[in-house]
JSON list of C-alpha atoms in Angstrom, two decimals:
[
{"chain": "A", "resi": 1, "resn": "VAL", "atom": "CA", "xyz": [41.43, -67.64, 225.11]},
{"chain": "A", "resi": 2, "resn": "GLY", "atom": "CA", "xyz": [40.06, -67.95, 228.34]},
{"chain": "A", "resi": 3, "resn": "ARG", "atom": "CA", "xyz": [36.78, -68.12, 228.75]},
{"chain": "A", "resi": 4, "resn": "SER", "atom": "CA", "xyz": [35.76, -66.16, 226.07]},
{"chain": "A", "resi": 5, "resn": "ALA", "atom": "CA", "xyz": [36.39, -69.10, 223.35]},
{"chain": "A", "resi": 6, "resn": "GLU", "atom": "CA", "xyz": [32.80, -70.66, 224.45]},
{"chain": "A", "resi": 7, "resn": "VAL", "atom": "CA", "xyz": [31.37, -67.88, 222.98]},
{"chain": "A", "resi": 8, "resn": "GLN", "atom": "CA", "xyz": [29.65, -69.45, 219.22]},
{"chain": "A", "resi": 9, "resn": "PRO", "atom": "CA", "xyz": [29.94, -66.78, 217.15]},
{"chain": "A", "resi": 10, "resn": "GLY", "atom": "CA", "xyz": [27.48, -66.02, 214.22]},
{"chain": "A", "resi": 11, "resn": "ASP", "atom": "CA", "xyz": [24.32, -66.47, 216.08]},
{"chain": "A", "resi": 12, "resn": "ARG", "atom": "CA", "xyz": [25.21, -63.78, 218.92]},
{"chain": "A", "resi": 13, "resn": "THR", "atom": "CA", "xyz": [24.22, -59.77, 218.70]},
{"chain": "A", "resi": 14, "resn": "LEU", "atom": "CA", "xyz": [25.94, -58.01, 221.10]},
{"chain": "A", "resi": 15, "resn": "ALA", "atom": "CA", "xyz": [24.14, -54.55, 222.37]},
{"chain": "A", "resi": 16, "resn": "ASP", "atom": "CA", "xyz": [21.37, -55.54, 220.04]},
{"chain": "A", "resi": 17, "resn": "ARG", "atom": "CA", "xyz": [23.12, -54.19, 217.35]},
{"chain": "A", "resi": 18, "resn": "TYR", "atom": "CA", "xyz": [26.62, -55.84, 216.02]},
{"chain": "A", "resi": 19, "resn": "GLU", "atom": "CA", "xyz": [26.01, -59.39, 214.55]},
{"chain": "A", "resi": 20, "resn": "ILE", "atom": "CA", "xyz": [29.43, -61.31, 215.52]},
{"chain": "A", "resi": 21, "resn": "GLY", "atom": "CA", "xyz": [30.39, -63.42, 212.47]},
{"chain": "A", "resi": 22, "resn": "ARG", "atom": "CA", "xyz": [34.08, -65.50, 211.76]},
{"chain": "A", "resi": 23, "resn": "ARG", "atom": "CA", "xyz": [37.11, -65.20, 214.39]},
{"chain": "A", "resi": 24, "resn": "ILE", "atom": "CA", "xyz": [39.82, -63.41, 212.19]},
{"chain": "A", "resi": 25, "resn": "GLY", "atom": "CA", "xyz": [42.12, -62.99, 214.75]},
{"chain": "A", "resi": 26, "resn": "ARG", "atom": "CA", "xyz": [43.50, -64.82, 218.60]},
{"chain": "A", "resi": 27, "resn": "GLY", "atom": "CA", "xyz": [45.34, -63.61, 221.11]},
{"chain": "A", "resi": 28, "resn": "GLY", "atom": "CA", "xyz": [46.39, -63.86, 224.51]},
{"chain": "A", "resi": 29, "resn": "MET", "atom": "CA", "xyz": [43.88, -61.76, 226.17]},
{"chain": "A", "resi": 30, "resn": "ALA", "atom": "CA", "xyz": [41.39, -61.34, 223.14]},
{"chain": "A", "resi": 31, "resn": "GLU", "atom": "CA", "xyz": [39.54, -63.47, 220.40]},
{"chain": "A", "resi": 32, "resn": "VAL", "atom": "CA", "xyz": [38.38, -60.85, 217.53]},
{"chain": "A", "resi": 33, "resn": "TYR", "atom": "CA", "xyz": [35.52, -61.35, 215.27]},
{"chain": "A", "resi": 34, "resn": "LEU", "atom": "CA", "xyz": [34.54, -60.25, 211.87]},
{"chain": "A", "resi": 35, "resn": "GLY", "atom": "CA", "xyz": [30.53, -58.29, 212.67]},
{"chain": "A", "resi": 36, "resn": "GLN", "atom": "CA", "xyz": [28.37, -56.13, 210.99]},
{"chain": "A", "resi": 37, "resn": "ASP", "atom": "CA", "xyz": [27.14, -53.12, 212.86]},
{"chain": "A", "resi": 38, "resn": "THR", "atom": "CA", "xyz": [23.39, -53.63, 212.17]},
{"chain": "A", "resi": 39, "resn": "ARG", "atom": "CA", "xyz": [21.99, -50.11, 212.40]},
{"chain": "A", "resi": 40, "resn": "LEU", "atom": "CA", "xyz": [25.27, -48.53, 210.39]},
{"chain": "A", "resi": 41, "resn": "GLY", "atom": "CA", "xyz": [25.20, -51.20, 207.67]},
{"chain": "A", "resi": 42, "resn": "ARG", "atom": "CA", "xyz": [29.51, -51.41, 208.03]},
{"chain": "A", "resi": 43, "resn": "GLN", "atom": "CA", "xyz": [31.79, -54.25, 208.31]},
{"chain": "A", "resi": 44, "resn": "ILE", "atom": "CA", "xyz": [33.56, -54.16, 211.91]},
{"chain": "A", "resi": 45, "resn": "ALA", "atom": "CA", "xyz": [35.65, -56.64, 213.66]},
{"chain": "A", "resi": 46, "resn": "VAL", "atom": "CA", "xyz": [34.74, -56.68, 217.50]},
{"chain": "A", "resi": 47, "resn": "LYS", "atom": "CA", "xyz": [37.30, -57.70, 220.24]},
{"chain": "A", "resi": 48, "resn": "LEU", "atom": "CA", "xyz": [35.93, -59.98, 222.67]},
{"chain": "A", "resi": 49, "resn": "LEU", "atom": "CA", "xyz": [38.40, -59.91, 225.88]},
{"chain": "A", "resi": 50, "resn": "ASN", "atom": "CA", "xyz": [39.00, -62.27, 228.04]},
{"chain": "A", "resi": 51, "resn": "THR", "atom": "CA", "xyz": [36.36, -63.06, 230.86]},
{"chain": "A", "resi": 52, "resn": "GLN", "atom": "CA", "xyz": [38.85, -64.01, 233.31]},
{"chain": "A", "resi": 53, "resn": "LEU", "atom": "CA", "xyz": [39.72, -60.47, 233.45]},
{"chain": "A", "resi": 54, "resn": "ALA", "atom": "CA", "xyz": [35.64, -59.24, 233.26]},
{"chain": "A", "resi": 55, "resn": "GLY", "atom": "CA", "xyz": [35.62, -60.62, 236.85]},
{"chain": "A", "resi": 56, "resn": "GLU", "atom": "CA", "xyz": [37.61, -57.67, 238.48]},
{"chain": "A", "resi": 57, "resn": "PRO", "atom": "CA", "xyz": [35.73, -54.71, 238.92]},
{"chain": "A", "resi": 58, "resn": "SER", "atom": "CA", "xyz": [38.67, -52.84, 238.66]},
{"chain": "A", "resi": 59, "resn": "PHE", "atom": "CA", "xyz": [39.40, -53.64, 235.02]},
{"chain": "A", "resi": 60, "resn": "ARG", "atom": "CA", "xyz": [36.20, -53.13, 233.94]},
{"chain": "A", "resi": 61, "resn": "GLN", "atom": "CA", "xyz": [36.59, -49.57, 235.55]},
{"chain": "A", "resi": 62, "resn": "ARG", "atom": "CA", "xyz": [40.15, -49.11, 233.66]},
{"chain": "A", "resi": 63, "resn": "PHE", "atom": "CA", "xyz": [38.44, -50.56, 230.64]},
{"chain": "A", "resi": 64, "resn": "ARG", "atom": "CA", "xyz": [35.89, -48.24, 230.12]},
{"chain": "A", "resi": 65, "resn": "ALA", "atom": "CA", "xyz": [37.69, -45.50, 230.97]},
{"chain": "A", "resi": 66, "resn": "GLU", "atom": "CA", "xyz": [41.30, -46.80, 228.45]},
{"chain": "A", "resi": 67, "resn": "ALA", "atom": "CA", "xyz": [38.01, -47.80, 225.08]},
{"chain": "A", "resi": 68, "resn": "GLN", "atom": "CA", "xyz": [36.74, -43.86, 225.93]},
{"chain": "A", "resi": 69, "resn": "ALA", "atom": "CA", "xyz": [40.37, -42.60, 225.30]},
{"chain": "A", "resi": 70, "resn": "ALA", "atom": "CA", "xyz": [41.50, -44.59, 222.02]},
{"chain": "A", "resi": 71, "resn": "ALA", "atom": "CA", "xyz": [37.97, -43.42, 220.98]},
{"chain": "A", "resi": 72, "resn": "ARG", "atom": "CA", "xyz": [38.84, -40.08, 220.67]},
{"chain": "A", "resi": 73, "resn": "MET", "atom": "CA", "xyz": [41.73, -40.55, 218.61]},
{"chain": "A", "resi": 74, "resn": "THR", "atom": "CA", "xyz": [41.07, -40.27, 215.27]},
{"chain": "A", "resi": 75, "resn": "HIS", "atom": "CA", "xyz": [43.92, -40.17, 212.93]},
{"chain": "A", "resi": 76, "resn": "PRO", "atom": "CA", "xyz": [44.89, -42.63, 209.68]},
{"chain": "A", "resi": 77, "resn": "THR", "atom": "CA", "xyz": [47.16, -44.66, 211.31]},
{"chain": "A", "resi": 78, "resn": "ILE", "atom": "CA", "xyz": [45.02, -45.53, 214.39]},
{"chain": "A", "resi": 79, "resn": "VAL", "atom": "CA", "xyz": [42.81, -48.34, 214.68]},
{"chain": "A", "resi": 80, "resn": "ARG", "atom": "CA", "xyz": [39.39, -46.35, 215.30]},
{"chain": "A", "resi": 81, "resn": "VAL", "atom": "CA", "xyz": [36.84, -47.39, 218.55]},
{"chain": "A", "resi": 82, "resn": "PHE", "atom": "CA", "xyz": [33.59, -47.08, 217.51]},
{"chain": "A", "resi": 83, "resn": "ASP", "atom": "CA", "xyz": [31.87, -48.70, 220.32]},
{"chain": "A", "resi": 84, "resn": "ALA", "atom": "CA", "xyz": [32.98, -50.40, 223.91]},
{"chain": "A", "resi": 85, "resn": "GLY", "atom": "CA", "xyz": [31.12, -52.22, 226.76]},
{"chain": "A", "resi": 86, "resn": "GLU", "atom": "CA", "xyz": [30.34, -55.60, 227.96]},
{"chain": "A", "resi": 87, "resn": "ASP", "atom": "CA", "xyz": [27.40, -58.04, 227.58]},
{"chain": "A", "resi": 88, "resn": "THR", "atom": "CA", "xyz": [26.29, -61.22, 229.35]},
{"chain": "A", "resi": 89, "resn": "PHE", "atom": "CA", "xyz": [26.87, -64.40, 227.52]},
{"chain": "A", "resi": 90, "resn": "LEU", "atom": "CA", "xyz": [24.90, -68.04, 228.16]},
{"chain": "A", "resi": 91, "resn": "ARG", "atom": "CA", "xyz": [27.00, -70.95, 228.82]},
{"chain": "A", "resi": 92, "resn": "PRO", "atom": "CA", "xyz": [25.74, -74.64, 227.86]},
{"chain": "A", "resi": 93, "resn": "ASP", "atom": "CA", "xyz": [25.81, -75.10, 231.76]},
{"chain": "A", "resi": 94, "resn": "GLY", "atom": "CA", "xyz": [23.49, -72.19, 232.31]},
{"chain": "A", "resi": 95, "resn": "HIS", "atom": "CA", "xyz": [26.45, -70.38, 233.99]},
{"chain": "A", "resi": 96, "resn": "GLU", "atom": "CA", "xyz": [26.61, -66.16, 233.16]},
{"chain": "A", "resi": 97, "resn": "LEU", "atom": "CA", "xyz": [30.11, -64.80, 231.47]},
{"chain": "A", "resi": 98, "resn": "ILE", "atom": "CA", "xyz": [30.28, -61.29, 231.25]},
{"chain": "A", "resi": 99, "resn": "VAL", "atom": "CA", "xyz": [32.36, -60.41, 228.46]},
{"chain": "A", "resi": 100, "resn": "PRO", "atom": "CA", "xyz": [34.18, -57.07, 228.07]},
{"chain": "A", "resi": 101, "resn": "TYR", "atom": "CA", "xyz": [34.07, -56.30, 223.63]},
{"chain": "A", "resi": 102, "resn": "ILE", "atom": "CA", "xyz": [34.94, -53.41, 221.83]},
{"chain": "A", "resi": 103, "resn": "VAL", "atom": "CA", "xyz": [33.74, -52.51, 218.60]},
{"chain": "A", "resi": 104, "resn": "MET", "atom": "CA", "xyz": [36.52, -50.99, 215.98]},
{"chain": "A", "resi": 105, "resn": "GLU", "atom": "CA", "xyz": [36.54, -50.52, 212.58]},
{"chain": "A", "resi": 106, "resn": "TYR", "atom": "CA", "xyz": [37.38, -53.54, 210.41]},
{"chain": "A", "resi": 107, "resn": "VAL", "atom": "CA", "xyz": [41.08, -53.36, 208.56]},
{"chain": "A", "resi": 108, "resn": "PRO", "atom": "CA", "xyz": [40.91, -56.12, 205.54]},
{"chain": "A", "resi": 109, "resn": "GLY", "atom": "CA", "xyz": [45.61, -56.76, 205.35]},
{"chain": "A", "resi": 110, "resn": "GLN", "atom": "CA", "xyz": [47.92, -58.40, 207.60]},
{"chain": "A", "resi": 111, "resn": "GLN", "atom": "CA", "xyz": [49.72, -57.93, 210.56]},
{"chain": "A", "resi": 112, "resn": "LEU", "atom": "CA", "xyz": [52.79, -57.14, 210.32]},
{"chain": "A", "resi": 113, "resn": "ARG", "atom": "CA", "xyz": [54.04, -60.01, 212.04]},
{"chain": "A", "resi": 114, "resn": "ASP", "atom": "CA", "xyz": [52.69, -62.17, 209.48]},
{"chain": "A", "resi": 115, "resn": "ILE", "atom": "CA", "xyz": [54.58, -60.05, 207.04]},
{"chain": "A", "resi": 116, "resn": "ILE", "atom": "CA", "xyz": [57.82, -60.01, 208.31]},
{"chain": "A", "resi": 117, "resn": "ALA", "atom": "CA", "xyz": [57.39, -63.84, 209.24]},
{"chain": "A", "resi": 118, "resn": "GLU", "atom": "CA", "xyz": [57.15, -64.28, 205.27]},
{"chain": "A", "resi": 119, "resn": "GLY", "atom": "CA", "xyz": [60.99, -63.01, 205.31]},
{"chain": "A", "resi": 120, "resn": "PRO", "atom": "CA", "xyz": [63.23, -60.20, 205.69]},
{"chain": "A", "resi": 121, "resn": "LEU", "atom": "CA", "xyz": [61.45, -56.74, 203.95]},
{"chain": "A", "resi": 122, "resn": "PRO", "atom": "CA", "xyz": [62.91, -53.93, 201.57]},
{"chain": "A", "resi": 123, "resn": "ALA", "atom": "CA", "xyz": [65.00, -51.33, 202.84]},
{"chain": "A", "resi": 124, "resn": "ASP", "atom": "CA", "xyz": [62.08, -48.43, 201.59]},
{"chain": "A", "resi": 125, "resn": "LYS", "atom": "CA", "xyz": [59.01, -50.56, 203.49]},
{"chain": "A", "resi": 126, "resn": "VAL", "atom": "CA", "xyz": [60.82, -51.14, 206.26]},
{"chain": "A", "resi": 127, "resn": "GLU", "atom": "CA", "xyz": [60.67, -47.42, 206.25]},
{"chain": "A", "resi": 128, "resn": "LYS", "atom": "CA", "xyz": [57.07, -46.71, 205.08]},
{"chain": "A", "resi": 129, "resn": "TYR", "atom": "CA", "xyz": [55.84, -48.76, 208.05]},
{"chain": "A", "resi": 130, "resn": "MET", "atom": "CA", "xyz": [58.15, -47.32, 210.42]},
{"chain": "A", "resi": 131, "resn": "SER", "atom": "CA", "xyz": [57.21, -43.96, 209.88]},
{"chain": "A", "resi": 132, "resn": "GLY", "atom": "CA", "xyz": [53.17, -44.79, 210.30]},
{"chain": "A", "resi": 133, "resn": "LEU", "atom": "CA", "xyz": [54.08, -46.69, 212.95]},
{"chain": "A", "resi": 134, "resn": "LEU", "atom": "CA", "xyz": [55.79, -43.91, 214.62]},
{"chain": "A", "resi": 135, "resn": "THR", "atom": "CA", "xyz": [53.48, -40.86, 213.25]},
{"chain": "A", "resi": 136, "resn": "ALA", "atom": "CA", "xyz": [51.06, -43.25, 215.45]},
{"chain": "A", "resi": 137, "resn": "LEU", "atom": "CA", "xyz": [53.31, -43.12, 218.50]},
{"chain": "A", "resi": 138, "resn": "GLU", "atom": "CA", "xyz": [53.24, -39.21, 217.87]},
{"chain": "A", "resi": 139, "resn": "TYR", "atom": "CA", "xyz": [49.88, -38.58, 217.64]},
{"chain": "A", "resi": 140, "resn": "SER", "atom": "CA", "xyz": [48.86, -40.95, 220.51]},
{"chain": "A", "resi": 141, "resn": "HIS", "atom": "CA", "xyz": [51.53, -39.15, 222.53]},
{"chain": "A", "resi": 142, "resn": "ARG", "atom": "CA", "xyz": [50.22, -35.98, 222.30]},
{"chain": "A", "resi": 143, "resn": "ALA", "atom": "CA", "xyz": [46.23, -36.77, 223.05]},
{"chain": "A", "resi": 144, "resn": "GLY", "atom": "CA", "xyz": [48.04, -38.11, 226.13]},
{"chain": "A", "resi": 145, "resn": "VAL", "atom": "CA", "xyz": [47.61, -42.37, 225.73]},
{"chain": "A", "resi": 146, "resn": "VAL", "atom": "CA", "xyz": [50.57, -44.38, 225.94]},
{"chain": "A", "resi": 147, "resn": "HIS", "atom": "CA", "xyz": [50.00, -47.86, 223.94]},
{"chain": "A", "resi": 148, "resn": "ARG", "atom": "CA", "xyz": [52.62, -50.06, 226.58]},
{"chain": "A", "resi": 149, "resn": "ASP", "atom": "CA", "xyz": [52.93, -53.19, 224.12]},
{"chain": "A", "resi": 150, "resn": "ILE", "atom": "CA", "xyz": [54.04, -51.40, 220.59]},
{"chain": "A", "resi": 151, "resn": "LYS", "atom": "CA", "xyz": [54.48, -55.04, 218.60]},
{"chain": "A", "resi": 152, "resn": "PRO", "atom": "CA", "xyz": [54.07, -56.51, 214.98]},
{"chain": "A", "resi": 153, "resn": "GLY", "atom": "CA", "xyz": [51.34, -58.33, 216.21]},
{"chain": "A", "resi": 154, "resn": "ASN", "atom": "CA", "xyz": [49.19, -55.15, 216.97]},
{"chain": "A", "resi": 155, "resn": "VAL", "atom": "CA", "xyz": [50.37, -53.25, 213.43]},
{"chain": "A", "resi": 156, "resn": "MET", "atom": "CA", "xyz": [48.14, -53.79, 211.33]},
{"chain": "A", "resi": 157, "resn": "VAL", "atom": "CA", "xyz": [49.58, -53.24, 206.70]},
{"chain": "A", "resi": 158, "resn": "THR", "atom": "CA", "xyz": [46.19, -52.42, 205.17]},
{"chain": "A", "resi": 159, "resn": "ASP", "atom": "CA", "xyz": [46.13, -54.15, 201.53]},
{"chain": "A", "resi": 160, "resn": "ASP", "atom": "CA", "xyz": [46.93, -50.89, 200.45]},
{"chain": "A", "resi": 161, "resn": "GLY", "atom": "CA", "xyz": [50.30, -50.87, 202.43]},
{"chain": "A", "resi": 162, "resn": "ASP", "atom": "CA", "xyz": [49.12, -48.42, 205.16]},
{"chain": "A", "resi": 163, "resn": "VAL", "atom": "CA", "xyz": [49.79, -49.22, 208.35]},
{"chain": "A", "resi": 164, "resn": "LYS", "atom": "CA", "xyz": [47.52, -49.29, 211.28]},
{"chain": "A", "resi": 165, "resn": "VAL", "atom": "CA", "xyz": [48.09, -49.26, 215.34]},
{"chain": "A", "resi": 166, "resn": "MET", "atom": "CA", "xyz": [45.85, -51.61, 216.91]},
{"chain": "A", "resi": 167, "resn": "ASP", "atom": "CA", "xyz": [44.86, -51.97, 220.57]},
{"chain": "A", "resi": 168, "resn": "PHE", "atom": "CA", "xyz": [45.69, -48.76, 221.92]},
{"chain": "A", "resi": 169, "resn": "GLY", "atom": "CA", "xyz": [43.94, -48.49, 225.47]},
{"chain": "A", "resi": 170, "resn": "ILE", "atom": "CA", "xyz": [43.64, -51.73, 226.07]},
{"chain": "A", "resi": 171, "resn": "ALA", "atom": "CA", "xyz": [46.94, -52.92, 227.02]},
{"chain": "A", "resi": 172, "resn": "ARG", "atom": "CA", "xyz": [46.78, -50.02, 229.41]},
{"chain": "A", "resi": 173, "resn": "ALA", "atom": "CA", "xyz": [43.97, -51.20, 231.05]},
{"chain": "A", "resi": 174, "resn": "ILE", "atom": "CA", "xyz": [45.12, -54.66, 231.51]},
{"chain": "A", "resi": 175, "resn": "ALA", "atom": "CA", "xyz": [48.51, -53.45, 232.44]},
{"chain": "A", "resi": 176, "resn": "ASP", "atom": "CA", "xyz": [47.40, -51.20, 235.53]},
{"chain": "A", "resi": 177, "resn": "THR", "atom": "CA", "xyz": [45.13, -54.20, 236.30]},
{"chain": "A", "resi": 178, "resn": "GLN", "atom": "CA", "xyz": [47.51, -56.90, 236.60]},
{"chain": "A", "resi": 179, "resn": "ALA", "atom": "CA", "xyz": [49.62, -54.19, 238.84]},
{"chain": "A", "resi": 180, "resn": "THR", "atom": "CA", "xyz": [46.87, -53.73, 241.14]},
{"chain": "A", "resi": 181, "resn": "MET", "atom": "CA", "xyz": [46.29, -57.48, 241.52]},
{"chain": "A", "resi": 182, "resn": "THR", "atom": "CA", "xyz": [49.63, -58.29, 242.13]},
{"chain": "A", "resi": 183, "resn": "GLN", "atom": "CA", "xyz": [50.43, -55.14, 244.35]},
{"chain": "A", "resi": 184, "resn": "THR", "atom": "CA", "xyz": [53.59, -54.51, 242.52]},
{"chain": "A", "resi": 185, "resn": "GLN", "atom": "CA", "xyz": [55.58, -52.36, 240.01]},
{"chain": "A", "resi": 186, "resn": "ALA", "atom": "CA", "xyz": [55.85, -55.24, 237.37]},
{"chain": "A", "resi": 187, "resn": "VAL", "atom": "CA", "xyz": [57.32, -54.21, 233.66]},
{"chain": "A", "resi": 188, "resn": "ILE", "atom": "CA", "xyz": [53.92, -54.55, 231.68]},
{"chain": "A", "resi": 189, "resn": "GLY", "atom": "CA", "xyz": [54.30, -55.61, 227.61]},
{"chain": "A", "resi": 190, "resn": "THR", "atom": "CA", "xyz": [55.66, -58.14, 225.98]},
{"chain": "A", "resi": 191, "resn": "ALA", "atom": "CA", "xyz": [59.21, -59.07, 226.65]},
{"chain": "A", "resi": 192, "resn": "GLN", "atom": "CA", "xyz": [60.96, -59.25, 223.26]},
{"chain": "A", "resi": 193, "resn": "TYR", "atom": "CA", "xyz": [59.36, -55.60, 222.31]},
{"chain": "A", "resi": 194, "resn": "ILE", "atom": "CA", "xyz": [59.97, -53.49, 225.11]}
]
């Protein structure tokens, strides 16, 4: 994922607190690592955003604001955001990279995208997953936060079968930055799901 793939997990600690472990996910804008909050002694997920975005000061400002908005949302159907910031990574060539990160709740389970890929779902599962997804969206909209990129890849299904929507706020920060960078009114999101 951009230059963020150069970060070596296992020997890196963010903010003198979050230890980065193995990679557990990858997307177009970020990579997600299993981590440990050494201060609170809990397992977490750490999302390292693409460093190309970090070069845009307006993105970093929007990212912070959106991460704060996402962190205020506490609902069982939404993956909790615990912290966000940026850290500097030193590449082997000595060049420093600023990498924005998000520390969030680790959710054991599968992405809905992977479950769908296994084959058709029974009607009761579809109803349960959609009910959880719509509950998350209702809650977030009442809180004034619009996701902008709802798709199966942004929905986790826990080992107990419950739905948790992730990446609130991140999609908006990226979308706003891209719109500013291109100076156009572009449609934002994943085309298949808009």
